[in-house]
């Protein structure tokens, strides 16, 4: 991709962002295709992270910071705090725990002592198809609460997401995971949820949180807490399966 080639030719301190009006060759996890109609916020962002930094030692956390930044881009606007936009581990943006309306994909390349990170994110702002969009949630909220919140624009939300992400990265670099986790947990869909380990009739475990490296922690009865990781698409909330690391 163009941005993949450009990122090594720019001065170190210069960030690079590409915004697409629509996209036909979008990539999802595990080779899935991400279709992106008009009204969807689509963005690829390049950032540099020093290897010897809090985030450089915990690169998997970046996808969580980006997901959180998307949710915060809406829910940090006065009046919009209760719009039911949430994060789903590891890299989805959801309406409550019901429907996906966005996702994040992160690619990292280590060159000497710097990670060059390409962050792709897409979320539905003003397109009800193929699932649901942020402005649908705002309209629903207005109907139910008698409010008159204005619909939001793609440009505004991309700009807000990038601004929030910069702040979250700064906090993470200074304080580590604990600087951002309380906010992340406030918006995630997994509190107190049960999952099955390894297979559909595997043992039941409770989701506890995420560990210092961004992996999911689960508590299996009588076993204590263990970390699991997203094995391709094996963490599927509809089937609720996770694969131990």
PDB file of C-alpha atoms in Angstrom:
ATOM      1  CA  UNK A   1       0.000   0.000   0.000  1.00  0.00           C
ATOM      2  CA  UNK A   2       1.026   3.586  -0.539  1.00  0.00           C
ATOM      3  CA  UNK A   3       1.200   4.394   3.161  1.00  0.00           C
ATOM      4  CA  UNK A   4       3.297   1.274   3.793  1.00  0.00           C
ATOM      5  CA  UNK A   5       5.880   2.552   1.303  1.00  0.00           C
ATOM      6  CA  UNK A   6       5.737   6.162   2.455  1.00  0.00           C
ATOM      7  CA  UNK A   7       6.241   5.498   6.129  1.00  0.00           C
ATOM      8  CA  UNK A   8       9.967   4.806   5.775  1.00  0.00           C
ATOM      9  CA  UNK A   9      10.633   7.909   3.685  1.00  0.00           C
ATOM     10  CA  UNK A  10       9.371  10.544   6.087  1.00  0.00           C
ATOM     11  CA  UNK A  11      11.254  12.320   8.849  1.00  0.00           C
ATOM     12  CA  UNK A  12      11.140  10.379  12.120  1.00  0.00           C
ATOM     13  CA  UNK A  13       8.946  12.774  14.085  1.00  0.00           C
ATOM     14  CA  UNK A  14       6.344  13.261  11.373  1.00  0.00           C
ATOM     15  CA  UNK A  15       3.150  11.246  11.714  1.00  0.00           C
ATOM     16  CA  UNK A  16       1.293  10.120   8.627  1.00  0.00           C
ATOM     17  CA  UNK A  17      -2.417   9.569   8.212  1.00  0.00           C
ATOM     18  CA  UNK A  18      -4.437   8.360   5.229  1.00  0.00           C
ATOM     19  CA  UNK A  19      -8.208   8.756   5.210  1.00  0.00           C
ATOM     20  CA  UNK A  20     -10.327   6.845   2.693  1.00  0.00           C
ATOM     21  CA  UNK A  21     -13.797   7.889   1.556  1.00  0.00           C
ATOM     22  CA  UNK A  22     -14.510   4.308   0.610  1.00  0.00           C
ATOM     23  CA  UNK A  23     -12.423   1.194   0.473  1.00  0.00           C
ATOM     24  CA  UNK A  24     -12.697  -1.995  -1.556  1.00  0.00           C
ATOM     25  CA  UNK A  25      -9.609  -3.955  -0.511  1.00  0.00           C
ATOM     26  CA  UNK A  26      -9.950  -3.654   3.264  1.00  0.00           C
ATOM     27  CA  UNK A  27      -8.348  -6.358   5.367  1.00  0.00           C
ATOM     28  CA  UNK A  28      -9.705  -7.862   8.556  1.00  0.00           C
ATOM     29  CA  UNK A  29      -8.268 -10.354  11.020  1.00  0.00           C
ATOM     30  CA  UNK A  30      -7.397 -13.802   9.749  1.00  0.00           C
ATOM     31  CA  UNK A  31      -7.692 -12.739   6.104  1.00  0.00           C
ATOM     32  CA  UNK A  32     -11.303 -11.556   6.416  1.00  0.00           C
ATOM     33  CA  UNK A  33     -12.373  -8.809   4.046  1.00  0.00           C
ATOM     34  CA  UNK A  34     -13.631  -5.556   5.578  1.00  0.00           C
ATOM     35  CA  UNK A  35     -16.099  -3.857   3.234  1.00  0.00           C
ATOM     36  CA  UNK A  36     -16.340  -0.142   3.706  1.00  0.00           C
ATOM     37  CA  UNK A  37     -19.193   1.822   2.188  1.00  0.00           C
ATOM     38  CA  UNK A  38     -19.549   5.592   2.206  1.00  0.00           C
ATOM     39  CA  UNK A  39     -20.339   6.950   5.674  1.00  0.00           C
ATOM     40  CA  UNK A  40     -17.752   4.688   7.282  1.00  0.00           C
ATOM     41  CA  UNK A  41     -14.741   6.322   8.977  1.00  0.00           C
ATOM     42  CA  UNK A  42     -11.652   4.702   7.510  1.00  0.00           C
ATOM     43  CA  UNK A  43      -8.161   5.565   8.397  1.00  0.00           C
ATOM     44  CA  UNK A  44      -4.610   4.265   8.337  1.00  0.00           C
ATOM     45  CA  UNK A  45      -2.250   5.904  10.770  1.00  0.00           C
ATOM     46  CA  UNK A  46       1.524   5.567  11.111  1.00  0.00           C
ATOM     47  CA  UNK A  47       3.150   6.013  14.506  1.00  0.00           C
ATOM     48  CA  UNK A  48       6.634   5.297  15.848  1.00  0.00           C
ATOM     49  CA  UNK A  49       7.123   3.720  19.266  1.00  0.00           C
ATOM     50  CA  UNK A  50      10.565   3.245  20.862  1.00  0.00           C
ATOM     51  CA  UNK A  51      11.275  -0.416  21.636  1.00  0.00           C
ATOM     52  CA  UNK A  52      12.556   0.508  25.110  1.00  0.00           C
ATOM     53  CA  UNK A  53       9.367   2.171  26.307  1.00  0.00           C
ATOM     54  CA  UNK A  54       6.306   0.985  28.207  1.00  0.00           C
ATOM     55  CA  UNK A  55       4.334   0.519  24.986  1.00  0.00           C
ATOM     56  CA  UNK A  56       7.307  -0.776  22.997  1.00  0.00           C
ATOM     57  CA  UNK A  57       7.514  -3.667  25.460  1.00  0.00           C
ATOM     58  CA  UNK A  58       3.763  -4.317  25.143  1.00  0.00           C
ATOM     59  CA  UNK A  59       2.917  -3.808  21.482  1.00  0.00           C
ATOM     60  CA  UNK A  60      -0.309  -5.950  21.609  1.00  0.00           C
ATOM     61  CA  UNK A  61      -1.795  -3.169  23.766  1.00  0.00           C
ATOM     62  CA  UNK A  62      -1.902  -0.771  20.822  1.00  0.00           C
ATOM     63  CA  UNK A  63      -5.060  -2.329  19.361  1.00  0.00           C
ATOM     64  CA  UNK A  64      -6.787  -1.859  22.740  1.00  0.00           C
ATOM     65  CA  UNK A  65      -5.725   1.794  22.906  1.00  0.00           C
ATOM     66  CA  UNK A  66      -7.081   2.406  19.390  1.00  0.00           C
ATOM     67  CA  UNK A  67     -10.412   0.666  20.146  1.00  0.00           C
ATOM     68  CA  UNK A  68     -10.700   2.738  23.326  1.00  0.00           C
ATOM     69  CA  UNK A  69      -9.853   5.934  21.403  1.00  0.00           C
ATOM     70  CA  UNK A  70     -12.693   5.285  18.931  1.00  0.00           C
ATOM     71  CA  UNK A  71     -15.210   4.788  21.761  1.00  0.00           C
ATOM     72  CA  UNK A  72     -13.887   7.821  23.639  1.00  0.00           C
ATOM     73  CA  UNK A  73     -14.069   9.948  20.479  1.00  0.00           C
ATOM     74  CA  UNK A  74     -17.854   9.791  20.875  1.00  0.00           C
ATOM     75  CA  UNK A  75     -18.361   9.252  24.604  1.00  0.00           C
ATOM     76  CA  UNK A  76     -16.056  12.092  25.686  1.00  0.00           C
ATOM     77  CA  UNK A  77     -18.295  14.651  23.952  1.00  0.00           C
ATOM     78  CA  UNK A  78     -20.531  16.413  26.494  1.00  0.00           C
ATOM     79  CA  UNK A  79     -24.044  14.949  26.194  1.00  0.00           C
ATOM     80  CA  UNK A  80     -22.852  11.811  24.360  1.00  0.00           C
ATOM     81  CA  UNK A  81     -21.441   9.989  27.417  1.00  0.00           C
ATOM     82  CA  UNK A  82     -24.237   7.382  27.473  1.00  0.00           C
ATOM     83  CA  UNK A  83     -24.226   6.411  23.791  1.00  0.00           C
ATOM     84  CA  UNK A  84     -23.812   2.605  24.011  1.00  0.00           C
ATOM     85  CA  UNK A  85     -20.544   2.342  22.119  1.00  0.00           C
ATOM     86  CA  UNK A  86     -18.159  -0.247  23.612  1.00  0.00           C
ATOM     87  CA  UNK A  87     -14.904  -2.113  23.077  1.00  0.00           C
ATOM     88  CA  UNK A  88     -14.772  -5.860  22.525  1.00  0.00           C
ATOM     89  CA  UNK A  89     -11.422  -7.547  23.110  1.00  0.00           C
ATOM     90  CA  UNK A  90      -9.182  -7.769  21.220  1.00  0.00           C
ATOM     91  CA  UNK A  91     -10.000  -5.269  18.496  1.00  0.00           C
ATOM     92  CA  UNK A  92     -13.674  -4.586  17.800  1.00  0.00           C
ATOM     93  CA  UNK A  93     -15.980  -1.661  18.426  1.00  0.00           C
ATOM     94  CA  UNK A  94     -19.518  -2.715  19.348  1.00  0.00           C
ATOM     95  CA  UNK A  95     -23.003  -1.360  19.933  1.00  0.00           C
ATOM     96  CA  UNK A  96     -23.521  -2.650  23.482  1.00  0.00           C
ATOM     97  CA  UNK A  97     -22.613  -6.365  23.231  1.00  0.00           C
ATOM     98  CA  UNK A  98     -25.029  -6.818  20.355  1.00  0.00           C
ATOM     99  CA  UNK A  99     -23.548  -5.688  17.081  1.00  0.00           C
ATOM    100  CA  UNK A 100     -20.167  -4.869  15.603  1.00  0.00           C
ATOM    101  CA  UNK A 101     -19.760  -1.455  14.051  1.00  0.00           C
ATOM    102  CA  UNK A 102     -16.011  -1.168  13.702  1.00  0.00           C
ATOM    103  CA  UNK A 103     -12.633  -2.798  14.004  1.00  0.00           C
ATOM    104  CA  UNK A 104      -8.924  -2.167  14.368  1.00  0.00           C
ATOM    105  CA  UNK A 105      -5.959  -3.833  12.676  1.00  0.00           C
ATOM    106  CA  UNK A 106      -2.349  -3.197  13.719  1.00  0.00           C
ATOM    107  CA  UNK A 107       0.839  -4.123  11.851  1.00  0.00           C
ATOM    108  CA  UNK A 108       4.211  -3.475  13.427  1.00  0.00           C
ATOM    109  CA  UNK A 109       7.729  -3.560  11.989  1.00  0.00           C
ATOM    110  CA  UNK A 110      10.785  -3.269  14.234  1.00  0.00           C
ATOM    111  CA  UNK A 111      13.635  -1.300  12.662  1.00  0.00           C
ATOM    112  CA  UNK A 112      16.676  -1.023  14.906  1.00  0.00           C
ATOM    113  CA  UNK A 113      15.146   0.207  18.180  1.00  0.00           C
ATOM    114  CA  UNK A 114      11.903   1.690  16.849  1.00  0.00           C
ATOM    115  CA  UNK A 115       8.586   0.026  16.128  1.00  0.00           C
ATOM    116  CA  UNK A 116       6.921   1.457  13.029  1.00  0.00           C
ATOM    117  CA  UNK A 117       3.252   0.810  13.556  1.00  0.00           C
ATOM    118  CA  UNK A 118       0.548   0.958  10.900  1.00  0.00           C
ATOM    119  CA  UNK A 119      -2.861   1.233  12.495  1.00  0.00           C
ATOM    120  CA  UNK A 120      -5.934   0.679  10.367  1.00  0.00           C
ATOM    121  CA  UNK A 121      -9.329   1.394  11.818  1.00  0.00           C
ATOM    122  CA  UNK A 122     -12.803   1.559  10.374  1.00  0.00           C
ATOM    123  CA  UNK A 123     -16.110   2.287  12.065  1.00  0.00           C
ATOM    124  CA  UNK A 124     -19.601   3.004  10.801  1.00  0.00           C
ATOM    125  CA  UNK A 125     -20.585   6.612  11.416  1.00  0.00           C
ATOM    126  CA  UNK A 126     -23.343   7.384   8.955  1.00  0.00           C
ATOM    127  CA  UNK A 127     -24.103   4.142   7.130  1.00  0.00           C
ATOM    128  CA  UNK A 128     -26.752   1.829   8.535  1.00  0.00           C
ATOM    129  CA  UNK A 129     -25.574  -0.967   6.254  1.00  0.00           C
ATOM    130  CA  UNK A 130     -24.137  -3.548   6.589  1.00  0.00           C
ATOM    131  CA  UNK A 131     -24.847  -3.461  10.337  1.00  0.00           C
ATOM    132  CA  UNK A 132     -25.499  -0.339  12.386  1.00  0.00           C
ATOM    133  CA  UNK A 133     -23.769   3.023  12.754  1.00  0.00           C
ATOM    134  CA  UNK A 134     -22.998   5.615  15.397  1.00  0.00           C
ATOM    135  CA  UNK A 135     -25.608   8.059  14.101  1.00  0.00           C
ATOM    136  CA  UNK A 136     -28.264   5.303  14.396  1.00  0.00           C
ATOM    137  CA  UNK A 137     -27.291   4.955  18.067  1.00  0.00           C
ATOM    138  CA  UNK A 138     -27.541   8.717  18.558  1.00  0.00           C
ATOM    139  CA  UNK A 139     -30.990   8.825  16.888  1.00  0.00           C
ATOM    140  CA  UNK A 140     -32.145   5.907  19.068  1.00  0.00           C
ATOM    141  CA  UNK A 141     -30.828   7.673  22.187  1.00  0.00           C
ATOM    142  CA  UNK A 142     -32.658  10.884  21.206  1.00  0.00           C
ATOM    143  CA  UNK A 143     -35.937   8.955  20.755  1.00  0.00           C
ATOM    144  CA  UNK A 144     -35.617   7.153  24.078  1.00  0.00           C
ATOM    145  CA  UNK A 145     -34.275  10.018  26.192  1.00  0.00           C
ATOM    146  CA  UNK A 146     -35.999  12.985  24.547  1.00  0.00           C
ATOM    147  CA  UNK A 147     -32.629  14.616  23.790  1.00  0.00           C
ATOM    148  CA  UNK A 148     -31.605  16.451  20.630  1.00  0.00           C
ATOM    149  CA  UNK A 149     -28.025  15.309  20.137  1.00  0.00           C
ATOM    150  CA  UNK A 150     -26.718  16.143  16.678  1.00  0.00           C
ATOM    151  CA  UNK A 151     -25.427  13.439  14.349  1.00  0.00           C
ATOM    152  CA  UNK A 152     -21.624  13.289  14.139  1.00  0.00           C
ATOM    153  CA  UNK A 153     -19.452  13.479  11.036  1.00  0.00           C
ATOM    154  CA  UNK A 154     -16.779  11.069   9.815  1.00  0.00           C
ATOM    155  CA  UNK A 155     -14.137  13.831   9.741  1.00  0.00           C
ATOM    156  CA  UNK A 156     -14.874  14.991  13.264  1.00  0.00           C
ATOM    157  CA  UNK A 157     -14.666  11.466  14.686  1.00  0.00           C
ATOM    158  CA  UNK A 158     -11.440  10.540  12.887  1.00  0.00           C
ATOM    159  CA  UNK A 159      -9.828  13.738  14.172  1.00  0.00           C
ATOM    160  CA  UNK A 160     -11.105  13.103  17.700  1.00  0.00           C
ATOM    161  CA  UNK A 161      -9.971   9.455  17.632  1.00  0.00           C
ATOM    162  CA  UNK A 162      -6.423  10.421  16.644  1.00  0.00           C
ATOM    163  CA  UNK A 163      -6.290  13.144  19.312  1.00  0.00           C
ATOM    164  CA  UNK A 164      -7.551  10.786  22.030  1.00  0.00           C
ATOM    165  CA  UNK A 165      -5.147   8.051  20.871  1.00  0.00           C
ATOM    166  CA  UNK A 166      -2.172  10.429  21.191  1.00  0.00           C
ATOM    167  CA  UNK A 167      -3.224  11.208  24.756  1.00  0.00           C
ATOM    168  CA  UNK A 168      -3.728   7.515  25.638  1.00  0.00           C
ATOM    169  CA  UNK A 169      -0.264   6.659  24.269  1.00  0.00           C
ATOM    170  CA  UNK A 170       1.287   9.458  26.350  1.00  0.00           C
ATOM    171  CA  UNK A 171      -0.465   8.189  29.491  1.00  0.00           C
ATOM    172  CA  UNK A 172       0.568   4.593  28.747  1.00  0.00           C
ATOM    173  CA  UNK A 173       4.204   5.602  28.181  1.00  0.00           C
ATOM    174  CA  UNK A 174       4.229   7.422  31.486  1.00  0.00           C
ATOM    175  CA  UNK A 175       2.194   5.054  33.688  1.00  0.00           C
ATOM    176  CA  UNK A 176       2.001   1.705  31.877  1.00  0.00           C
ATOM    177  CA  UNK A 177      -1.170  -0.399  31.550  1.00  0.00           C
ATOM    178  CA  UNK A 178      -2.689   0.809  34.825  1.00  0.00           C
ATOM    179  CA  UNK A 179      -2.867   4.338  33.446  1.00  0.00           C
ATOM    180  CA  UNK A 180      -5.454   3.298  30.845  1.00  0.00           C
ATOM    181  CA  UNK A 181      -7.093   0.087  32.081  1.00  0.00           C
ATOM    182  CA  UNK A 182      -9.756   1.675  34.342  1.00  0.00           C
ATOM    183  CA  UNK A 183     -11.075   3.611  31.332  1.00  0.00           C
ATOM    184  CA  UNK A 184     -10.841   0.537  29.089  1.00  0.00           C
ATOM    185  CA  UNK A 185     -12.828  -1.587  31.555  1.00  0.00           C
ATOM    186  CA  UNK A 186     -15.448   1.122  31.869  1.00  0.00           C
ATOM    187  CA  UNK A 187     -16.280   0.653  28.184  1.00  0.00           C
ATOM    188  CA  UNK A 188     -15.633  -3.021  27.538  1.00  0.00           C
ATOM    189  CA  UNK A 189     -18.393  -5.589  26.981  1.00  0.00           C
ATOM    190  CA  UNK A 190     -16.891  -8.476  28.965  1.00  0.00           C
ATOM    191  CA  UNK A 191     -17.384  -7.639  32.654  1.00  0.00           C
ATOM    192  CA  UNK A 192     -18.527 -10.765  34.496  1.00  0.00           C
ATOM    193  CA  UNK A 193     -19.051 -12.745  31.269  1.00  0.00           C
ATOM    194  CA  UNK A 194     -18.597 -16.487  31.103  1.00  0.00           C
ATOM    195  CA  UNK A 195     -16.715 -18.253  28.318  1.00  0.00           C
ATOM    196  CA  UNK A 196     -15.815 -21.807  27.394  1.00  0.00           C
ATOM    197  CA  UNK A 197     -12.167 -22.751  27.116  1.00  0.00           C
ATOM    198  CA  UNK A 198     -10.783 -24.701  24.157  1.00  0.00           C
ATOM    199  CA  UNK A 199     -14.041 -26.105  22.789  1.00  0.00           C
ATOM    200  CA  UNK A 200     -17.792 -25.638  22.935  1.00  0.00           C
ATOM    201  CA  UNK A 201     -18.088 -28.183  25.714  1.00  0.00           C
ATOM    202  CA  UNK A 202     -14.795 -27.181  27.366  1.00  0.00           C
ATOM    203  CA  UNK A 203     -14.557 -25.935  30.944  1.00  0.00           C
ATOM    204  CA  UNK A 204     -16.354 -22.751  31.907  1.00  0.00           C
ATOM    205  CA  UNK A 205     -14.249 -19.744  32.898  1.00  0.00           C
ATOM    206  CA  UNK A 206     -15.004 -16.165  33.910  1.00  0.00           C
ATOM    207  CA  UNK A 207     -13.394 -13.207  32.171  1.00  0.00           C
ATOM    208  CA  UNK A 208     -11.348 -11.289  34.728  1.00  0.00           C
ATOM    209  CA  UNK A 209      -9.560  -8.584  32.742  1.00  0.00           C
ATOM    210  CA  UNK A 210      -6.465  -8.204  30.587  1.00  0.00           C
ATOM    211  CA  UNK A 211      -2.883  -8.749  31.690  1.00  0.00           C
ATOM    212  CA  UNK A 212       0.142  -6.479  31.339  1.00  0.00           C
ATOM    213  CA  UNK A 213       0.625  -7.551  27.717  1.00  0.00           C
ATOM    214  CA  UNK A 214      -2.967  -7.080  26.617  1.00  0.00           C
ATOM    215  CA  UNK A 215      -3.908 -10.780  26.706  1.00  0.00           C
ATOM    216  CA  UNK A 216      -7.241 -11.795  28.161  1.00  0.00           C
ATOM    217  CA  UNK A 217      -7.246 -13.198  31.701  1.00  0.00           C
ATOM    218  CA  UNK A 218      -9.784 -15.837  32.644  1.00  0.00           C
ATOM    219  CA  UNK A 219     -10.513 -17.604  35.912  1.00  0.00           C
ATOM    220  CA  UNK A 220     -11.348 -21.276  35.679  1.00  0.00           C
ATOM    221  CA  UNK A 221     -13.083 -22.758  38.732  1.00  0.00           C
ATOM    222  CA  UNK A 222     -10.475 -24.261  41.062  1.00  0.00           C
ATOM    223  CA  UNK A 223      -7.630 -23.360  38.701  1.00  0.00           C
ATOM    224  CA  UNK A 224      -6.709 -19.723  39.292  1.00  0.00           C
ATOM    225  CA  UNK A 225      -6.238 -17.097  36.611  1.00  0.00           C
ATOM    226  CA  UNK A 226      -4.621 -17.796  33.242  1.00  0.00           C
ATOM    227  CA  UNK A 227      -3.943 -15.644  30.183  1.00  0.00           C
ATOM    228  CA  UNK A 228      -5.352 -16.512  26.776  1.00  0.00           C
ATOM    229  CA  UNK A 229      -4.718 -14.951  23.412  1.00  0.00           C
ATOM    230  CA  UNK A 230      -6.819 -14.387  20.283  1.00  0.00           C
ATOM    231  CA  UNK A 231      -6.051 -17.370  18.088  1.00  0.00           C
ATOM    232  CA  UNK A 232      -7.118 -16.023  14.703  1.00  0.00           C
ATOM    233  CA  UNK A 233     -10.853 -15.626  15.108  1.00  0.00           C
ATOM    234  CA  UNK A 234     -11.241 -18.259  17.801  1.00  0.00           C
ATOM    235  CA  UNK A 235     -12.452 -15.735  20.363  1.00  0.00           C
ATOM    236  CA  UNK A 236     -15.953 -15.410  19.033  1.00  0.00           C
ATOM    237  CA  UNK A 237     -18.436 -14.010  21.501  1.00  0.00           C
ATOM    238  CA  UNK A 238     -21.300 -15.803  19.807  1.00  0.00           C
ATOM    239  CA  UNK A 239     -19.618 -19.109  20.480  1.00  0.00           C
ATOM    240  CA  UNK A 240     -17.636 -17.730  23.412  1.00  0.00           C
ATOM    241  CA  UNK A 241     -14.504 -19.792  22.814  1.00  0.00           C
ATOM    242  CA  UNK A 242     -11.000 -18.860  23.802  1.00  0.00           C
ATOM    243  CA  UNK A 243      -7.708 -20.660  23.356  1.00  0.00           C
ATOM    244  CA  UNK A 244      -5.135 -20.683  26.184  1.00  0.00           C
ATOM    245  CA  UNK A 245      -1.700 -19.306  25.395  1.00  0.00           C
TER     246      UNK A 245
END
